[in-house]
């Protein structure tokens, strides 16, 4: 039992006020999608966005979901909020694909979504209303969520798979140790949990786990996304291990729609993160010593004279022409092609959004 005191009363009052405020915010359309880039680690170009929820409070500004999601899951607001965010994101995607046709978005589904009988029909309706291809949408689920009711999860995910949407296991490696479910569920991709990526450049055990996940995914024909990429050392290591996709603060924090659209308009990429190519001198002296070079030219001339004496059919070459020919041979020996480094492109300021990277749920 517990003794009820004033602080508990105040807390209940605040929770009730927050619940009423959330309901009103949903009606006023104050919840909006933010977009965190998912980057191809091979080309360092934009591949897609993960859709994250933000509450644009009229007085408090942008509020991350960590402050209200738990309450929304308890009072049943999480479903209409998620569908509202997904609907907005799909509408954006329809227009953005004019700039990048292969662009995709991924959205996180909470465990409570699977208890809703209309989950499939609502998402199918949103896809149809938005006129996007189903394959442009990726649904992210954690291992724990799909294993809570595995049979129902298989049934629903099979329907989404037939529709054409992609299925991604989020926070992979932190849940069930039994990997047999990967054969049971129609999974397209694995997302390596940030806890393994953080510090992997210094921790050999974390690096080994990441390597194992990538190897497993490749063996099963699955795409791998590393989340929480925060520095170039992790980027280089993930590229070397063969990880296809990555997201994290190294590339960008979650962006409001207008900043995400600006990134698309300017065809922004992250190739500036690669090591600069080593510049070479515009002209490099041959490793052959000058004396040997002169001897080589002399031998060439002697060889030409011998050929002319042995083969009477060959006409005699004028001394001036022979000298020019020797100079050409020497130039070919000494000449080195010039290699120029590409100039780096102007970068977008991606530090404008200073909000924590929190999941939709």
Coordinates of N, CA and C in Angstrom, one line a residue, residues 61-267:
X61 N 7.0 24.9 -27.8 CA 7.8 24.6 -28.9 C 7.8 23.1 -29.2
X62 N 8.9 22.6 -29.8 CA 8.9 21.2 -30.2 C 9.2 20.3 -29.0
X63 N 8.3 19.4 -28.9 CA 8.4 18.4 -27.7 C 8.6 17.0 -28.3
X64 N 9.7 16.4 -27.9 CA 10.0 15.0 -28.4 C 9.1 14.0 -27.8
X65 N 8.9 12.8 -28.4 CA 7.9 11.9 -28.0 C 8.2 11.2 -26.6
X66 N 9.4 11.3 -26.2 CA 9.7 10.7 -24.9 C 8.9 11.3 -23.8
X67 N 8.4 12.5 -23.9 CA 7.6 13.1 -22.9 C 6.2 12.8 -22.9
X68 N 5.7 12.2 -23.9 CA 4.2 12.0 -24.0 C 3.8 10.6 -24.6
X69 N 4.7 9.8 -25.2 CA 4.3 8.6 -25.9 C 3.8 7.6 -24.9
X70 N 4.4 7.4 -23.7 CA 4.0 6.4 -22.8 C 2.5 6.7 -22.4
X71 N 2.1 7.9 -22.1 CA 0.8 8.2 -21.8 C -0.2 7.9 -22.9
X72 N 0.3 8.2 -24.1 CA -0.6 8.0 -25.3 C -0.8 6.5 -25.5
X73 N 0.2 5.7 -25.2 CA 0.0 4.2 -25.3 C -1.0 3.7 -24.3
X74 N -1.1 4.4 -23.2 CA -2.0 3.9 -22.1 C -3.5 4.4 -22.4
X75 N -3.6 5.5 -22.9 CA -5.0 6.1 -23.1 C -5.5 5.9 -24.5
X76 N -4.8 5.2 -25.4 CA -5.3 4.8 -26.7 C -5.1 5.9 -27.8
X77 N -4.4 6.9 -27.5 CA -4.1 8.0 -28.5 C -3.0 7.6 -29.5
X78 N -2.2 6.6 -29.1 CA -1.1 6.3 -30.0 C -1.5 5.9 -31.4
X79 N -2.6 5.2 -31.5 CA -3.0 4.8 -32.9 C -3.4 5.9 -33.8
X80 N -4.3 6.8 -33.4 CA -4.7 7.9 -34.2 C -3.5 8.9 -34.5
X81 N -2.6 9.0 -33.5 CA -1.5 9.9 -33.7 C -0.5 9.3 -34.7
X82 N -0.3 8.0 -34.6 CA 0.6 7.4 -35.6 C 0.0 7.4 -37.0
X83 N -1.3 7.2 -37.2 CA -1.9 7.3 -38.5 C -1.8 8.7 -39.0
X84 N -2.0 9.7 -38.2 CA -1.9 11.1 -38.6 C -0.5 11.4 -39.1
X85 N 0.5 11.0 -38.4 CA 1.9 11.2 -38.8 C 2.2 10.5 -40.1
X86 N 1.7 9.2 -40.2 CA 2.0 8.4 -41.4 C 1.3 9.0 -42.6
X87 N 0.1 9.5 -42.4 CA -0.6 10.1 -43.6 C 0.1 11.4 -44.1
X88 N 0.6 12.2 -43.1 CA 1.4 13.4 -43.5 C 2.6 13.0 -44.2
X89 N 3.3 12.0 -43.7 CA 4.6 11.6 -44.3 C 4.4 11.0 -45.7
X90 N 3.4 10.2 -45.9 CA 3.2 9.6 -47.2 C 2.8 10.7 -48.2
X91 N 2.1 11.7 -47.8 CA 1.8 12.8 -48.7 C 3.1 13.5 -49.2
X92 N 3.9 13.8 -48.2 CA 5.2 14.4 -48.5 C 6.0 13.5 -49.5
X93 N 6.0 12.2 -49.2 CA 6.8 11.3 -50.0 C 6.3 11.3 -51.5
X94 N 5.0 11.4 -51.7 CA 4.5 11.4 -53.1 C 5.1 12.5 -53.9
X95 N 5.3 13.7 -53.3 CA 5.9 14.8 -54.0 C 7.4 14.7 -54.1
X96 N 8.0 14.2 -53.0 CA 9.4 14.1 -53.0 C 10.0 13.1 -54.0
X97 N 9.2 12.1 -54.3 CA 9.7 11.1 -55.2 C 9.8 11.7 -56.7
X98 N 9.2 12.8 -56.9 CA 9.5 13.5 -58.2 C 11.0 13.9 -58.3
X99 N 11.6 14.2 -57.1 CA 13.0 14.5 -57.1 C 13.9 13.3 -57.0
X100 N 13.4 12.3 -56.2 CA 14.2 11.1 -56.0 C 13.2 9.9 -56.0
X101 N 13.0 9.3 -57.2 CA 12.0 8.3 -57.4 C 12.1 7.1 -56.4
X102 N 13.3 6.7 -56.1 CA 13.5 5.5 -55.2 C 13.5 5.8 -53.7
X103 N 13.1 7.1 -53.4 CA 13.1 7.4 -52.0 C 12.0 6.6 -51.2
X104 N 12.4 6.2 -50.0 CA 11.5 5.4 -49.1 C 11.3 6.1 -47.8
X105 N 10.3 5.8 -47.0 CA 10.2 6.2 -45.6 C 9.9 5.0 -44.8
X106 N 10.3 5.0 -43.5 CA 10.1 3.9 -42.6 C 9.4 4.5 -41.4
X107 N 8.5 3.8 -40.8 CA 7.7 4.2 -39.7 C 7.7 3.1 -38.6
X108 N 7.8 3.5 -37.4 CA 7.8 2.5 -36.3 C 6.4 2.2 -35.8
X109 N 6.1 0.9 -35.7 CA 4.8 0.5 -35.1 C 5.0 0.0 -33.7
X110 N 4.1 0.4 -32.8 CA 4.2 0.0 -31.4 C 3.5 -1.3 -31.2
X111 N 3.7 -2.0 -30.1 CA 3.0 -3.2 -29.8 C 1.5 -3.1 -29.8
X112 N 1.0 -1.9 -29.4 CA -0.5 -1.8 -29.3 C -1.1 -1.8 -30.7
X113 N -0.3 -1.4 -31.7 CA -0.9 -1.4 -33.1 C -1.3 -2.8 -33.5
X114 N -0.6 -3.8 -33.0 CA -1.0 -5.2 -33.4 C -2.2 -5.7 -32.8
X115 N -2.7 -5.0 -31.7 CA -3.9 -5.4 -31.1 C -5.1 -4.8 -31.8
X116 N -4.9 -3.9 -32.8 CA -5.9 -3.2 -33.5 C -6.3 -4.0 -34.7
X117 N -7.6 -4.4 -34.8 CA -8.1 -5.2 -35.9 C -8.0 -4.5 -37.3
X118 N -8.0 -3.1 -37.2 CA -8.0 -2.4 -38.5 C -6.7 -1.9 -38.9
X119 N -5.6 -2.4 -38.3 CA -4.2 -2.0 -38.6 C -4.0 -2.0 -40.1
X120 N -4.2 -3.2 -40.7 CA -3.9 -3.4 -42.1 C -4.7 -2.5 -43.0
X121 N -6.0 -2.5 -42.7 CA -6.9 -1.7 -43.6 C -6.6 -0.2 -43.5
X122 N -6.3 0.3 -42.4 CA -6.0 1.7 -42.2 C -4.7 2.1 -43.0
X123 N -3.6 1.3 -42.9 CA -2.4 1.6 -43.6 C -2.5 1.4 -45.1
X124 N -3.3 0.4 -45.5 CA -3.6 0.2 -46.9 C -4.3 1.4 -47.5
X125 N -5.2 1.9 -46.7 CA -6.0 3.1 -47.1 C -5.1 4.3 -47.3
X126 N -4.2 4.5 -46.3 CA -3.3 5.7 -46.4 C -2.4 5.6 -47.6
X127 N -1.9 4.4 -47.9 CA -1.1 4.2 -49.1 C -1.8 4.5 -50.4
X128 N -3.1 4.1 -50.4 CA -3.9 4.3 -51.6 C -4.2 5.8 -51.8
X129 N -4.6 6.4 -50.6 CA -4.9 7.9 -50.6 C -3.7 8.7 -51.1
X130 N -2.5 8.3 -50.7 CA -1.3 9.1 -51.0 C -0.7 8.8 -52.4
X131 N -1.2 7.8 -53.1 CA -0.8 7.4 -54.4 C 0.7 7.1 -54.4
X132 N 1.2 6.5 -53.4 CA 2.6 6.0 -53.4 C 2.6 4.5 -53.6
X133 N 3.8 4.0 -54.0 CA 3.9 2.6 -54.2 C 4.1 1.9 -52.8
X134 N 3.4 0.8 -52.5 CA 3.6 0.2 -51.2 C 5.0 -0.2 -50.9
X135 N 5.8 -0.4 -51.9 CA 7.2 -0.8 -51.6 C 8.0 0.4 -51.1
X136 N 7.4 1.6 -51.2 CA 8.1 2.8 -50.7 C 8.0 3.0 -49.2
X137 N 7.1 2.2 -48.6 CA 6.9 2.2 -47.1 C 7.5 1.0 -46.4
X138 N 8.3 1.3 -45.4 CA 8.9 0.3 -44.6 C 8.3 0.4 -43.2
X139 N 7.9 -0.8 -42.6 CA 7.3 -0.8 -41.3 C 8.4 -1.4 -40.4
X140 N 8.7 -0.7 -39.3 CA 9.7 -1.1 -38.4 C 9.0 -1.7 -37.1
X141 N 9.5 -2.9 -36.7 CA 9.0 -3.5 -35.5 C 10.2 -4.1 -34.7
X142 N 10.1 -4.1 -33.4 CA 11.1 -4.7 -32.6 C 10.9 -6.2 -32.4
X143 N 11.9 -6.9 -32.1 CA 11.8 -8.3 -31.9 C 10.7 -8.6 -30.8
X144 N 10.8 -7.9 -29.7 CA 9.9 -8.1 -28.6 C 8.4 -8.0 -29.0
X145 N 8.1 -7.0 -29.8 CA 6.8 -6.7 -30.2 C 6.2 -7.8 -31.0
X146 N 6.9 -8.3 -32.0 CA 6.3 -9.3 -32.9 C 6.3 -10.7 -32.2
X147 N 7.1 -10.9 -31.1 CA 7.1 -12.2 -30.4 C 6.0 -12.2 -29.3
X148 N 5.4 -11.0 -29.0 CA 4.4 -11.0 -27.9 C 3.2 -11.9 -28.4
X149 N 2.9 -11.8 -29.7 CA 1.8 -12.6 -30.3 C 2.3 -13.0 -31.6
X150 N 3.1 -14.0 -31.7 CA 3.8 -14.4 -32.9 C 2.8 -14.8 -34.0
X151 N 1.8 -15.5 -33.6 CA 0.9 -16.0 -34.7 C 0.1 -14.9 -35.3
X152 N -0.3 -13.9 -34.6 CA -1.0 -12.8 -35.1 C 0.0 -12.0 -36.0
X153 N 1.2 -11.8 -35.5 CA 2.2 -11.0 -36.2 C 2.5 -11.6 -37.5
X154 N 2.6 -13.0 -37.6 CA 2.8 -13.6 -38.9 C 1.7 -13.4 -39.8
X155 N 0.5 -13.5 -39.3 CA -0.7 -13.2 -40.2 C -0.8 -11.8 -40.7
X156 N -0.5 -10.8 -39.9 CA -0.6 -9.4 -40.3 C 0.6 -9.1 -41.3
X157 N 1.8 -9.5 -40.9 CA 3.0 -9.2 -41.7 C 2.9 -9.9 -43.1
X158 N 2.3 -11.1 -43.1 CA 2.1 -11.7 -44.5 C 1.2 -10.9 -45.4
X159 N 0.2 -10.3 -44.8 CA -0.7 -9.4 -45.6 C 0.0 -8.2 -46.1
X160 N 0.8 -7.6 -45.2 CA 1.6 -6.4 -45.6 C 2.6 -6.8 -46.7
X161 N 3.2 -8.0 -46.6 CA 4.2 -8.4 -47.5 C 3.5 -8.6 -48.9
X162 N 2.3 -9.2 -48.9 CA 1.6 -9.4 -50.2 C 1.2 -8.0 -50.8
X163 N 0.9 -7.0 -49.9 CA 0.6 -5.7 -50.4 C 1.8 -5.1 -51.1
X164 N 3.0 -5.4 -50.6 CA 4.2 -4.9 -51.2 C 5.1 -4.0 -50.3
X165 N 4.6 -3.8 -49.0 CA 5.4 -3.0 -48.1 C 6.5 -3.8 -47.6
X166 N 7.6 -3.1 -47.1 CA 8.8 -3.8 -46.6 C 8.7 -3.9 -45.0
X167 N 9.3 -5.0 -44.5 CA 9.3 -5.2 -43.0 C 10.7 -5.2 -42.5
X168 N 10.9 -4.4 -41.5 CA 12.3 -4.2 -40.9 C 12.2 -4.5 -39.4
X169 N 13.2 -5.3 -38.9 CA 13.3 -5.6 -37.5 C 14.2 -4.5 -36.9
X170 N 13.6 -3.7 -36.0 CA 14.3 -2.6 -35.4 C 15.0 -3.1 -34.1
X171 N 16.1 -2.4 -33.7 CA 16.9 -2.7 -32.5 C 17.3 -4.1 -32.5
X172 N 17.8 -4.6 -33.6 CA 18.1 -6.0 -33.7 C 19.3 -6.3 -32.8
X173 N 19.3 -7.5 -32.2 CA 20.3 -7.9 -31.3 C 20.1 -7.7 -29.8
X174 N 19.0 -7.0 -29.5 CA 18.7 -6.7 -28.1 C 17.6 -7.5 -27.5
X175 N 17.0 -8.3 -28.4 CA 15.8 -9.1 -28.0 C 16.0 -10.6 -27.9
X176 N 15.2 -11.3 -28.6 CA 15.3 -12.8 -28.5 C 16.6 -13.4 -29.0
X177 N 17.1 -14.3 -28.3 CA 18.4 -15.0 -28.7 C 18.1 -16.1 -29.7
X178 N 16.8 -16.6 -29.8 CA 16.4 -17.6 -30.7 C 16.1 -16.9 -32.1
X179 N 16.9 -17.1 -33.1 CA 16.8 -16.4 -34.3 C 15.9 -17.2 -35.3
X180 N 15.2 -18.2 -34.9 CA 14.4 -19.0 -35.8 C 13.2 -18.1 -36.3
X181 N 12.8 -17.1 -35.6 CA 11.7 -16.2 -36.1 C 12.1 -15.5 -37.4
X182 N 13.3 -15.4 -37.7 CA 13.7 -14.7 -38.9 C 13.2 -15.5 -40.1
X183 N 13.1 -16.9 -39.9 CA 12.6 -17.7 -41.0 C 11.0 -17.7 -41.0
X184 N 10.4 -17.4 -39.9 CA 9.0 -17.4 -39.8 C 8.3 -16.1 -40.3
X185 N 9.0 -15.0 -40.2 CA 8.4 -13.7 -40.5 C 9.0 -13.2 -41.9
X186 N 8.2 -12.6 -42.6 CA 8.6 -12.0 -44.0 C 9.4 -10.8 -43.8
X187 N 10.6 -10.9 -43.3 CA 11.5 -9.8 -43.0 C 12.4 -9.4 -44.2
X188 N 12.5 -8.1 -44.4 CA 13.3 -7.6 -45.5 C 14.6 -7.0 -45.1
X189 N 14.7 -6.5 -43.8 CA 15.9 -5.8 -43.4 C 16.0 -5.9 -41.9
X190 N 17.3 -5.7 -41.4 CA 17.6 -5.7 -40.0 C 18.2 -4.3 -39.7
X191 N 17.8 -3.7 -38.5 CA 18.4 -2.5 -38.1 C 19.3 -2.8 -36.9
X192 N 20.6 -2.6 -37.0 CA 21.5 -2.9 -35.8 C 21.2 -1.8 -34.7
X193 N 21.0 -2.3 -33.5 CA 20.7 -1.3 -32.4 C 21.9 -0.4 -32.2
X194 N 21.6 0.8 -31.8 CA 22.7 1.8 -31.6 C 23.6 1.5 -30.5
X195 N 23.2 0.6 -29.6 CA 24.0 0.3 -28.4 C 25.3 -0.5 -28.9
X196 N 25.2 -1.2 -30.0 CA 26.3 -1.9 -30.6 C 27.2 -1.0 -31.5
X197 N 26.6 -0.1 -32.1 CA 27.3 0.8 -33.0 C 28.1 1.8 -32.2
X198 N 27.5 2.3 -31.1 CA 28.2 3.3 -30.2 C 29.5 2.7 -29.6
X199 N 30.6 3.2 -29.9 CA 31.9 2.7 -29.4 C 32.5 1.5 -30.0
X200 N 31.9 1.1 -31.2 CA 32.4 -0.1 -31.8 C 33.8 0.1 -32.3
X201 N 34.2 1.3 -32.6 CA 35.6 1.6 -33.1 C 36.6 1.4 -32.0
X202 N 36.2 1.3 -30.7 CA 37.1 1.1 -29.6 C 36.9 -0.2 -28.9
X203 N 35.7 -0.8 -29.1 CA 35.3 -2.1 -28.4 C 35.3 -3.2 -29.4
X204 N 36.2 -4.2 -29.2 CA 36.3 -5.3 -30.2 C 35.1 -6.2 -30.1
X205 N 34.5 -6.3 -28.9 CA 33.3 -7.2 -28.7 C 32.1 -6.6 -29.5
X206 N 31.9 -5.3 -29.4 CA 30.8 -4.7 -30.1 C 31.0 -4.8 -31.6
X207 N 32.3 -4.6 -32.0 CA 32.6 -4.7 -33.4 C 32.3 -6.2 -33.9
X208 N 32.6 -7.1 -33.1 CA 32.4 -8.5 -33.4 C 30.9 -8.8 -33.6
X209 N 30.1 -8.2 -32.7 CA 28.6 -8.4 -32.8 C 28.1 -7.8 -34.0
X210 N 28.5 -6.6 -34.4 CA 28.1 -5.9 -35.6 C 28.5 -6.7 -36.8
X211 N 29.7 -7.3 -36.8 CA 30.2 -8.1 -37.9 C 29.3 -9.3 -38.1
X212 N 29.0 -9.9 -37.0 CA 28.1 -11.2 -37.0 C 26.7 -10.9 -37.5
X213 N 26.1 -9.8 -37.1 CA 24.8 -9.4 -37.6 C 24.8 -9.2 -39.1
X214 N 25.8 -8.5 -39.6 CA 26.0 -8.2 -41.0 C 26.1 -9.5 -41.8
X215 N 27.0 -10.4 -41.3 CA 27.2 -11.7 -41.9 C 25.9 -12.5 -42.0
X216 N 25.2 -12.5 -40.9 CA 23.9 -13.2 -40.8 C 22.9 -12.7 -41.8
X217 N 22.8 -11.3 -41.8 CA 21.8 -10.7 -42.7 C 22.2 -11.0 -44.2
X218 N 23.4 -11.0 -44.5 CA 23.8 -11.3 -45.9 C 23.5 -12.7 -46.3
X219 N 23.7 -13.6 -45.3 CA 23.4 -15.0 -45.6 C 21.9 -15.2 -45.8
X220 N 21.1 -14.4 -45.2 CA 19.6 -14.5 -45.3 C 19.1 -13.6 -46.4
X221 N 20.0 -12.9 -47.1 CA 19.5 -12.0 -48.2 C 18.8 -10.7 -47.7
X222 N 19.2 -10.3 -46.5 CA 18.5 -9.1 -45.9 C 19.4 -7.9 -45.9
X223 N 18.8 -6.7 -46.0 CA 19.5 -5.4 -46.0 C 19.8 -5.1 -44.5
X224 N 20.9 -4.4 -44.3 CA 21.3 -4.1 -42.9 C 21.4 -2.5 -42.8
X225 N 20.8 -2.0 -41.8 CA 20.9 -0.6 -41.5 C 21.5 -0.4 -40.1
X226 N 22.5 0.4 -40.0 CA 23.1 0.7 -38.7 C 22.6 2.0 -38.2
X227 N 22.0 2.0 -37.0 CA 21.5 3.3 -36.4 C 22.5 3.8 -35.4
X228 N 22.5 5.1 -35.2 CA 23.4 5.7 -34.2 C 24.8 5.9 -34.6
X229 N 25.0 6.1 -36.0 CA 26.3 6.4 -36.5 C 26.7 7.8 -36.1
X230 N 27.7 8.0 -35.4 CA 28.0 9.4 -34.9 C 29.4 9.9 -35.2
X231 N 30.3 9.1 -35.8 CA 31.6 9.6 -36.2 C 32.1 8.8 -37.4
X232 N 33.1 9.4 -38.1 CA 33.6 8.9 -39.3 C 34.3 7.5 -39.1
X233 N 34.8 7.3 -37.9 CA 35.5 6.0 -37.6 C 34.5 4.9 -37.7
X234 N 33.3 5.1 -37.1 CA 32.2 4.1 -37.3 C 31.8 3.9 -38.7
X235 N 31.7 5.0 -39.4 CA 31.3 5.0 -40.8 C 32.3 4.1 -41.6
X236 N 33.6 4.4 -41.5 CA 34.6 3.6 -42.2 C 34.5 2.1 -41.9
X237 N 34.4 1.8 -40.6 CA 34.3 0.4 -40.1 C 33.1 -0.3 -40.7
X238 N 31.9 0.4 -40.7 CA 30.7 -0.2 -41.2 C 30.8 -0.4 -42.7
X239 N 31.4 0.5 -43.4 CA 31.6 0.3 -44.9 C 32.5 -0.9 -45.1
X240 N 33.5 -1.0 -44.3 CA 34.5 -2.1 -44.5 C 33.8 -3.5 -44.3
X241 N 32.9 -3.5 -43.3 CA 32.2 -4.7 -42.9 C 31.1 -5.1 -43.9
X242 N 30.7 -4.1 -44.8 CA 29.7 -4.4 -45.8 C 28.3 -4.0 -45.4
X243 N 28.2 -3.1 -44.4 CA 26.8 -2.6 -44.0 C 26.3 -1.7 -45.1
X244 N 25.1 -1.9 -45.6 CA 24.5 -1.2 -46.7 C 24.0 0.2 -46.3
X245 N 23.4 0.4 -45.2 CA 22.7 1.6 -44.9 C 23.1 2.1 -43.5
X246 N 23.0 3.4 -43.2 CA 23.2 3.9 -41.9 C 22.5 5.2 -41.6
X247 N 22.2 5.5 -40.4 CA 21.6 6.7 -40.0 C 22.2 7.1 -38.6
X248 N 22.1 8.4 -38.3 CA 22.7 8.9 -37.1 C 23.1 10.3 -37.2
X249 N 23.5 10.9 -36.1 CA 23.9 12.3 -36.0 C 25.1 12.7 -36.9
X250 N 25.9 11.7 -37.3 CA 27.0 12.0 -38.2 C 26.4 12.6 -39.5
X251 N 25.3 12.0 -40.0 CA 24.7 12.4 -41.2 C 23.7 13.6 -41.0
X252 N 22.8 13.5 -40.0 CA 21.9 14.5 -39.7 C 21.0 14.1 -38.5
X253 N 20.6 15.1 -37.8 CA 19.5 15.0 -36.8 C 18.2 14.9 -37.5
X254 N 17.1 14.5 -36.8 CA 15.8 14.6 -37.5 C 15.5 16.0 -37.9
X255 N 14.9 16.1 -39.1 CA 14.7 17.4 -39.8 C 13.2 17.6 -39.9
X256 N 12.8 18.9 -39.8 CA 11.4 19.2 -40.1 C 11.2 19.1 -41.6
X257 N 9.9 19.0 -42.1 CA 9.7 18.7 -43.5 C 10.4 19.7 -44.4
X258 N 10.4 21.0 -44.1 CA 11.0 21.9 -45.0 C 12.5 21.7 -45.2
X259 N 13.2 21.3 -44.1 CA 14.6 21.1 -44.2 C 14.9 19.8 -45.0
X260 N 14.1 18.8 -44.8 CA 14.2 17.5 -45.5 C 14.0 17.8 -47.0
X261 N 13.0 18.6 -47.3 CA 12.8 19.0 -48.7 C 14.0 19.7 -49.3
X262 N 14.5 20.6 -48.5 CA 15.7 21.4 -49.0 C 16.9 20.4 -49.3
X263 N 17.0 19.4 -48.5 CA 18.1 18.4 -48.7 C 17.9 17.7 -50.1
X264 N 16.6 17.4 -50.4 CA 16.3 16.8 -51.7 C 16.5 17.7 -52.8
X265 N 16.1 19.0 -52.7 CA 16.2 19.9 -53.8 C 17.7 20.2 -54.1
X266 N 18.5 20.2 -53.1 CA 20.0 20.5 -53.3 C 20.8 19.2 -53.6
X267 N 20.1 18.1 -53.7 CA 20.7 16.8 -54.0 C 21.9 16.6 -53.0

